[in-house]
PDB file of C-alpha atoms in Angstrom:
ATOM      1  CA  MET A   1      -0.023  -0.353   0.008  1.00 40.00           C
ATOM      2  CA  GLY A   2       2.667   1.892   0.752  1.00 39.00           C
ATOM      3  CA  SER A   3       3.549   4.942  -1.871  1.00 35.00           C
ATOM      4  CA  PRO A   4       6.965   6.123  -2.886  1.00 31.00           C
ATOM      5  CA  SER A   5       7.317   9.894  -2.698  1.00 33.00           C
ATOM      6  CA  SER A   6      10.656  12.061  -2.650  1.00 29.00           C
ATOM      7  CA  CYS A   7      13.143   9.335  -2.662  1.00 28.00           C
ATOM      8  CA  VAL A   8      14.903   9.175   0.141  1.00 33.00           C
ATOM      9  CA  PRO A   9      17.810   6.525   0.695  1.00 32.00           C
ATOM     10  CA  ALA A  10      16.523   3.666   2.339  1.00 36.00           C
ATOM     11  CA  LEU A  11      18.394   3.179   6.518  1.00 38.00           C
ATOM     12  CA  ILE A  12      20.110   6.123   6.017  1.00 34.00           C
ATOM     13  CA  ARG A  13      19.877   7.733   9.274  1.00 37.00           C
ATOM     14  CA  THR A  14      18.304  11.521   9.023  1.00 36.00           C
ATOM     15  CA  ARG A  15      15.678  13.085   9.518  1.00 40.00           C
ATOM     16  CA  LEU A  16      12.673  11.423   7.170  1.00 48.00           C
ATOM     17  CA  ARG A  17       9.287  13.630   6.479  1.00 55.00           C
ATOM     18  CA  CYS A  18       6.550  11.515   7.422  1.00 67.00           C
ATOM     19  CA  HIS A  19       3.192  12.272   5.194  1.00 59.00           C
ATOM     20  CA  LYS A  20       0.854  14.287   7.532  1.00 56.00           C
ATOM     21  CA  LYS A  21      -2.707  13.227   7.872  1.00 55.00           C
ATOM     22  CA  PRO A  22      -5.239  15.961   5.986  1.00 50.00           C
ATOM     23  CA  GLY A  23      -5.882  18.874   8.463  1.00 53.00           C
ATOM     24  CA  THR A  24      -2.699  18.551  10.582  1.00 48.00           C
ATOM     25  CA  PRO A  25      -2.475  21.907  12.316  1.00 46.00           C
ATOM     26  CA  GLN A  26       1.294  23.422  11.266  1.00 41.00           C
ATOM     27  CA  SER A  27       1.857  22.968  15.217  1.00 37.00           C
ATOM     28  CA  GLN A  28       2.271  19.184  14.997  1.00 42.00           C
ATOM     29  CA  GLU A  29       3.751  19.229  11.543  1.00 42.00           C
ATOM     30  CA  ARG A  30       7.391  19.057  13.469  1.00 39.00           C
ATOM     31  CA  GLU A  31       5.889  15.627  15.566  1.00 49.00           C
ATOM     32  CA  ASN A  32       5.703  13.991  11.608  1.00 52.00           C
ATOM     33  CA  PHE A  33       9.831  13.969  11.166  1.00 52.00           C
ATOM     34  CA  VAL A  34      11.350  10.746  12.360  1.00 52.00           C
ATOM     35  CA  SER A  35      14.901   9.141  13.028  1.00 60.00           C
ATOM     36  CA  ALA A  36      14.187   5.413  13.203  1.00 87.00           C
ATOM     37  CA  ASP A  37      14.331   3.615  10.547  1.00 96.00           C
ATOM     38  CA  PHE A  38      10.674   2.373  10.779  1.00 98.00           C
ATOM     39  CA  VAL A  39       7.901   4.511  12.480  1.00 98.00           C
ATOM     40  CA  ALA A  40       4.568   2.911  13.443  1.00 99.00           C
ATOM     41  CA  PHE A  41       1.966   5.337  14.655  1.00 98.00           C
ATOM     42  CA  ALA A  42      -0.688   5.451  16.565  1.00 98.00           C
ATOM     43  CA  ASP A  43      -3.247   7.140  13.574  1.00 98.00           C
ATOM     44  CA  GLY A  44      -2.687   4.121  11.890  1.00 98.00           C
ATOM     45  CA  ARG A  45       0.387   5.610   9.677  1.00 98.00           C
ATOM     46  CA  PHE A  46       3.887   3.424   9.411  1.00 99.00           C
ATOM     47  CA  CYS A  47       6.407   5.576   7.647  1.00 98.00           C
ATOM     48  CA  TYR A  48      10.004   4.446   5.895  1.00 96.00           C
ATOM     49  CA  ALA A  49      11.991   5.635   3.446  1.00 95.00           C
ATOM     50  CA  GLY A  50      10.044   8.505   2.237  1.00 94.00           C
ATOM     51  CA  ARG A  51       7.006   6.223   2.090  1.00 97.00           C
ATOM     52  CA  THR A  52       3.845   5.995   4.210  1.00 98.00           C
ATOM     53  CA  ALA A  53       2.071   2.820   4.588  1.00 99.00           C
ATOM     54  CA  ARG A  54      -1.333   1.942   6.803  1.00 99.00           C
ATOM     55  CA  CYS A  55      -0.681   0.222   9.879  1.00 99.00           C
ATOM     56  CA  THR A  56      -2.458  -1.221  12.988  1.00 99.00           C
ATOM     57  CA  LEU A  57      -1.154  -1.009  16.548  1.00 99.00           C
ATOM     58  CA  GLY A  58      -2.554  -2.592  19.841  1.00 99.00           C
ATOM     59  CA  LYS A  59      -6.510  -2.864  21.099  1.00 99.00           C
ATOM     60  CA  GLY A  60      -5.343  -0.794  23.920  1.00 99.00           C
ATOM     61  CA  GLY A  61      -3.558   2.151  22.581  1.00 99.00           C
ATOM     62  CA  VAL A  62       0.155   2.948  22.941  1.00 99.00           C
ATOM     63  CA  VAL A  63       1.197   3.476  26.491  1.00 99.00           C
ATOM     64  CA  PRO A  64       4.960   4.356  27.144  1.00 99.00           C
ATOM     65  CA  ALA A  65       7.239   1.406  27.949  1.00 98.00           C
ATOM     66  CA  ALA A  66       7.064   1.899  32.034  1.00 98.00           C
ATOM     67  CA  ASP A  67       3.227   1.315  31.745  1.00 99.00           C
ATOM     68  CA  LYS A  68       3.371  -1.774  29.664  1.00 99.00           C
ATOM     69  CA  ARG A  69       1.731  -4.630  31.298  1.00 99.00           C
ATOM     70  CA  GLU A  70       1.099  -8.078  30.140  1.00 99.00           C
ATOM     71  CA  GLY A  71      -2.050  -8.554  29.003  1.00 98.00           C
ATOM     72  CA  ASP A  72      -3.140  -5.086  28.956  1.00 99.00           C
ATOM     73  CA  GLY A  73      -3.510  -5.304  24.594  1.00 99.00           C
ATOM     74  CA  ALA A  74      -1.041  -1.906  24.510  1.00 99.00           C
ATOM     75  CA  SER A  75       1.330  -1.205  22.082  1.00 99.00           C
ATOM     76  CA  PRO A  76       4.580   0.046  23.800  1.00 99.00           C
ATOM     77  CA  ALA A  77       6.232   3.703  22.861  1.00 99.00           C
ATOM     78  CA  GLY A  78       9.387   3.677  22.184  1.00 98.00           C
ATOM     79  CA  THR A  79      12.102   2.894  19.791  1.00 98.00           C
ATOM     80  CA  TRP A  80      13.143  -1.495  19.363  1.00 99.00           C
ATOM     81  CA  ARG A  81      15.318  -3.093  17.509  1.00 98.00           C
ATOM     82  CA  LEU A  82      13.935  -5.756  14.508  1.00 99.00           C
ATOM     83  CA  ARG A  83      15.772  -9.236  15.898  1.00 99.00           C
ATOM     84  CA  ARG A  84      14.718 -12.450  13.684  1.00 99.00           C
ATOM     85  CA  VAL A  85      12.175 -13.099  11.091  1.00 99.00           C
ATOM     86  CA  TRP A  86       9.849 -16.312  11.236  1.00 99.00           C
ATOM     87  CA  PHE A  87       7.864 -17.052   8.462  1.00 99.00           C
ATOM     88  CA  ARG A  88       5.732 -20.019   7.737  1.00 99.00           C
ATOM     89  CA  PRO A  89       7.337 -22.225   5.711  1.00 99.00           C
ATOM     90  CA  ASP A  90       3.776 -23.782   4.080  1.00 99.00           C
ATOM     91  CA  ARG A  91       2.215 -20.686   3.273  1.00 99.00           C
ATOM     92  CA  VAL A  92       4.876 -17.638   2.004  1.00 99.00           C
ATOM     93  CA  ALA A  93       8.642 -18.153   0.721  1.00 98.00           C
ATOM     94  CA  PRO A  94      11.798 -16.861   2.943  1.00 98.00           C
ATOM     95  CA  PRO A  95      11.105 -12.768   2.889  1.00 99.00           C
ATOM     96  CA  GLU A  96      14.479 -11.754   1.083  1.00 99.00           C
ATOM     97  CA  THR A  97      16.216  -9.336   4.394  1.00 99.00           C
ATOM     98  CA  GLY A  98      19.180  -8.627   5.747  1.00 98.00           C
ATOM     99  CA  LEU A  99      17.900  -9.952   9.331  1.00 99.00           C
ATOM    100  CA  GLU A 100      18.431 -13.562  10.545  1.00 99.00           C
ATOM    101  CA  ILE A 101      15.394 -15.679   8.885  1.00 99.00           C
ATOM    102  CA  VAL A 102      13.917 -18.721  11.363  1.00 99.00           C
ATOM    103  CA  ALA A 103      11.338 -21.286   9.687  1.00 99.00           C
ATOM    104  CA  LEU A 104       8.181 -21.688  11.981  1.00 99.00           C
ATOM    105  CA  GLN A 105       7.440 -25.345  13.092  1.00 99.00           C
ATOM    106  CA  PRO A 106       4.157 -26.804  14.954  1.00 99.00           C
ATOM    107  CA  ASP A 107       5.405 -27.262  17.775  1.00 99.00           C
ATOM    108  CA  ASP A 108       6.586 -23.341  17.905  1.00 99.00           C
ATOM    109  CA  GLY A 109       5.482 -20.783  21.129  1.00 99.00           C
ATOM    110  CA  TRP A 110       5.549 -17.937  22.626  1.00 99.00           C
ATOM    111  CA  CYS A 111       6.108 -17.960  26.643  1.00 99.00           C
ATOM    112  CA  ASP A 112       3.634 -15.541  28.216  1.00 99.00           C
ATOM    113  CA  ALA A 113       3.414 -16.216  31.576  1.00 99.00           C
ATOM    114  CA  PRO A 114       5.481 -14.117  33.759  1.00 99.00           C
ATOM    115  CA  GLY A 115       6.233 -16.279  36.192  1.00 98.00           C
ATOM    116  CA  ASP A 116       8.153 -18.556  34.058  1.00 99.00           C
ATOM    117  CA  ALA A 117      12.091 -19.447  33.308  1.00 98.00           C
ATOM    118  CA  HIS A 118      11.646 -18.368  29.807  1.00 99.00           C
ATOM    119  CA  TYR A 119       8.914 -15.463  30.177  1.00 99.00           C
ATOM    120  CA  ASN A 120       9.126 -13.603  26.961  1.00 99.00           C
ATOM    121  CA  ARG A 121      10.917 -16.024  25.013  1.00 99.00           C
ATOM    122  CA  PRO A 122      10.100 -18.659  22.199  1.00 99.00           C
ATOM    123  CA  VAL A 123       9.159 -22.640  23.820  1.00 99.00           C
ATOM    124  CA  LYS A 124       8.576 -25.552  22.324  1.00 99.00           C
ATOM    125  CA  ARG A 125       4.883 -27.239  22.828  1.00 99.00           C
ATOM    126  CA  PRO A 126       3.682 -28.572  24.930  1.00 99.00           C
ATOM    127  CA  TYR A 127       5.121 -26.637  27.389  1.00 99.00           C
ATOM    128  CA  PRO A 128       3.247 -26.621  31.222  1.00 99.00           C
ATOM    129  CA  ALA A 129       3.687 -22.686  31.787  1.00 99.00           C
ATOM    130  CA  SER A 130       1.315 -20.317  29.590  1.00 99.00           C
ATOM    131  CA  HIS A 131       2.252 -19.297  25.801  1.00 99.00           C
ATOM    132  CA  GLU A 132       1.422 -18.383  22.406  1.00 98.00           C
ATOM    133  CA  GLN A 133       0.995 -20.829  19.793  1.00 99.00           C
ATOM    134  CA  LEU A 134       2.756 -18.976  16.886  1.00 99.00           C
ATOM    135  CA  TRP A 135       1.618 -21.725  14.042  1.00 99.00           C
ATOM    136  CA  ARG A 136      -1.852 -20.344  13.571  1.00 99.00           C
ATOM    137  CA  ASP A 137      -5.352 -20.953  11.439  1.00 98.00           C
ATOM    138  CA  ASP A 138      -5.379 -17.976  10.723  1.00 98.00           C
ATOM    139  CA  HIS A 139      -2.643 -16.252   8.615  1.00 98.00           C
ATOM    140  CA  VAL A 140      -1.753 -13.655  11.224  1.00 99.00           C
ATOM    141  CA  TYR A 141       1.420 -15.560  11.817  1.00 99.00           C
ATOM    142  CA  ASP A 142       2.603 -16.444   8.015  1.00 99.00           C
ATOM    143  CA  LEU A 143       5.467 -13.381   8.787  1.00 99.00           C
ATOM    144  CA  ILE A 144       6.702 -12.415  11.757  1.00 99.00           C
ATOM    145  CA  VAL A 145       9.400  -9.958  12.925  1.00 99.00           C
ATOM    146  CA  GLU A 146      10.643 -10.472  16.497  1.00 99.00           C
ATOM    147  CA  LEU A 147      11.142  -6.902  17.977  1.00 99.00           C
ATOM    148  CA  GLY A 148      13.787  -5.931  21.286  1.00 99.00           C
ATOM    149  CA  TYR A 149      10.981  -5.232  23.715  1.00 99.00           C
ATOM    150  CA  ASN A 150      11.488  -6.491  27.518  1.00 99.00           C
ATOM    151  CA  ASP A 151      14.002  -9.287  25.893  1.00 98.00           C
ATOM    152  CA  ASP A 152      17.215  -8.071  27.494  1.00 98.00           C
ATOM    153  CA  PRO A 153      16.812  -9.425  30.001  1.00 98.00           C
ATOM    154  CA  PRO A 154      12.457  -9.805  30.042  1.00 99.00           C
ATOM    155  CA  VAL A 155      11.188  -8.229  32.991  1.00 99.00           C
ATOM    156  CA  ALA A 156       8.301 -10.121  34.515  1.00 99.00           C
ATOM    157  CA  GLY A 157       4.958  -8.770  33.795  1.00 99.00           C
ATOM    158  CA  ARG A 158       6.137  -6.202  31.432  1.00 99.00           C
ATOM    159  CA  GLY A 159       4.748  -7.614  28.310  1.00 99.00           C
ATOM    160  CA  SER A 160       5.725 -10.079  25.621  1.00 99.00           C
ATOM    161  CA  ALA A 161       5.293 -11.335  22.616  1.00 99.00           C
ATOM    162  CA  ILE A 162       5.759  -7.625  20.556  1.00 99.00           C
ATOM    163  CA  PHE A 163       6.330  -8.262  17.025  1.00 99.00           C
ATOM    164  CA  MET A 164       5.683  -6.987  13.649  1.00 99.00           C
ATOM    165  CA  HIS A 165       3.313  -9.188  11.464  1.00 99.00           C
ATOM    166  CA  LEU A 166       0.620  -9.208   9.130  1.00 99.00           C
ATOM    167  CA  ALA A 167      -2.716  -7.124   9.324  1.00 99.00           C
ATOM    168  CA  ARG A 168      -5.924  -8.807   9.781  1.00 99.00           C
ATOM    169  CA  GLU A 169      -8.296  -8.051   6.755  1.00 98.00           C
ATOM    170  CA  ASP A 170     -10.687  -5.963   9.057  1.00 98.00           C
ATOM    171  CA  TRP A 171      -7.423  -4.141  10.986  1.00 99.00           C
ATOM    172  CA  SER A 172      -8.562  -5.074  13.867  1.00 98.00           C
ATOM    173  CA  GLY A 173      -6.330  -3.722  17.108  1.00 99.00           C
ATOM    174  CA  THR A 174      -3.745  -5.937  17.946  1.00 99.00           C
ATOM    175  CA  GLU A 175      -3.049  -7.402  21.292  1.00 99.00           C
ATOM    176  CA  GLY A 176       0.637  -4.802  21.097  1.00 99.00           C
ATOM    177  CA  CYS A 177       1.928  -5.674  17.990  1.00 99.00           C
ATOM    178  CA  VAL A 178       2.558  -3.988  14.749  1.00 99.00           C
ATOM    179  CA  ALA A 179       0.303  -5.589  12.437  1.00 99.00           C
ATOM    180  CA  LEU A 180       0.941  -4.442   8.398  1.00 99.00           C
ATOM    181  CA  ALA A 181      -0.487  -5.451   4.693  1.00 99.00           C
ATOM    182  CA  TYR A 182       1.959  -8.594   3.676  1.00 99.00           C
ATOM    183  CA  GLN A 183       3.417  -6.353   0.670  1.00 99.00           C
ATOM    184  CA  ASP A 184       3.976  -3.745   3.042  1.00 99.00           C
ATOM    185  CA  LEU A 185       6.014  -5.820   5.275  1.00 99.00           C
ATOM    186  CA  LEU A 186       7.859  -7.243   2.634  1.00 99.00           C
ATOM    187  CA  ASP A 187       9.007  -4.147   1.746  1.00 98.00           C
ATOM    188  CA  VAL A 188      10.169  -3.527   5.406  1.00 98.00           C
ATOM    189  CA  LEU A 189      12.538  -6.518   5.232  1.00 99.00           C
ATOM    190  CA  ARG A 190      13.701  -5.854   2.053  1.00 98.00           C
ATOM    191  CA  LEU A 191      15.462  -2.484   3.880  1.00 98.00           C
ATOM    192  CA  ALA A 192      15.836  -3.957   7.308  1.00 98.00           C
ATOM    193  CA  GLU A 193      19.439  -5.320   8.336  1.00 98.00           C
ATOM    194  CA  PRO A 194      21.366  -6.170  11.351  1.00 98.00           C
ATOM    195  CA  GLY A 195      20.691  -3.116  13.870  1.00 97.00           C
ATOM    196  CA  SER A 196      17.237  -1.993  12.191  1.00 98.00           C
ATOM    197  CA  GLU A 197      15.108   0.032  14.715  1.00 98.00           C
ATOM    198  CA  VAL A 198      10.942   0.839  14.691  1.00 99.00           C
ATOM    199  CA  GLU A 199       9.602   3.391  16.783  1.00 98.00           C
ATOM    200  CA  ILE A 200       6.281   2.773  17.733  1.00 99.00           C
ATOM    201  CA  ARG A 201       4.683   6.288  18.458  1.00 98.00           C
ATOM    202  CA  THR A 202       1.378   8.066  20.468  1.00 92.00           C
TER     203      THR A 202
END
């Protein structure tokens, strides 16, 4: 969905101008200047390399990272490193990217139990503590980008499994992740390299 405008070299750390929404007051235009590689705004804009695409964030809104809690459905504001890419090998091809790629397996899960030693870590199912199944019937997790939120080290209860993944057809809110259309996520991954970051903004 992203349409190019004012060509800007990808991943050069400079202040990129994100397209503002119609009617944005002049006083707020400075907020459209971004310095991360990729920026997700609470109003549904996702900006990268001079383009603006559509995204959806947590159904609980965007909250300061210090206020993020497990199960609140909110996206943590801040800048987060793009870690690994997980993909469903039975549904999609491995994406073109500079990031590490992992093929999902039916027994892959992600622990969301704050009291568990593997909280906010990938696990193999069956797993005794609460966890999220990554091999899903829908297509939301056909392509996942693991974000470096609350993982170095994980703090119990501060939120887990914050990803970039595919949006639902109705663009409904996520459990705290950043969701994009399939083609837009592929475009982002083509630009991504080790050290790339996404900023989640209010």
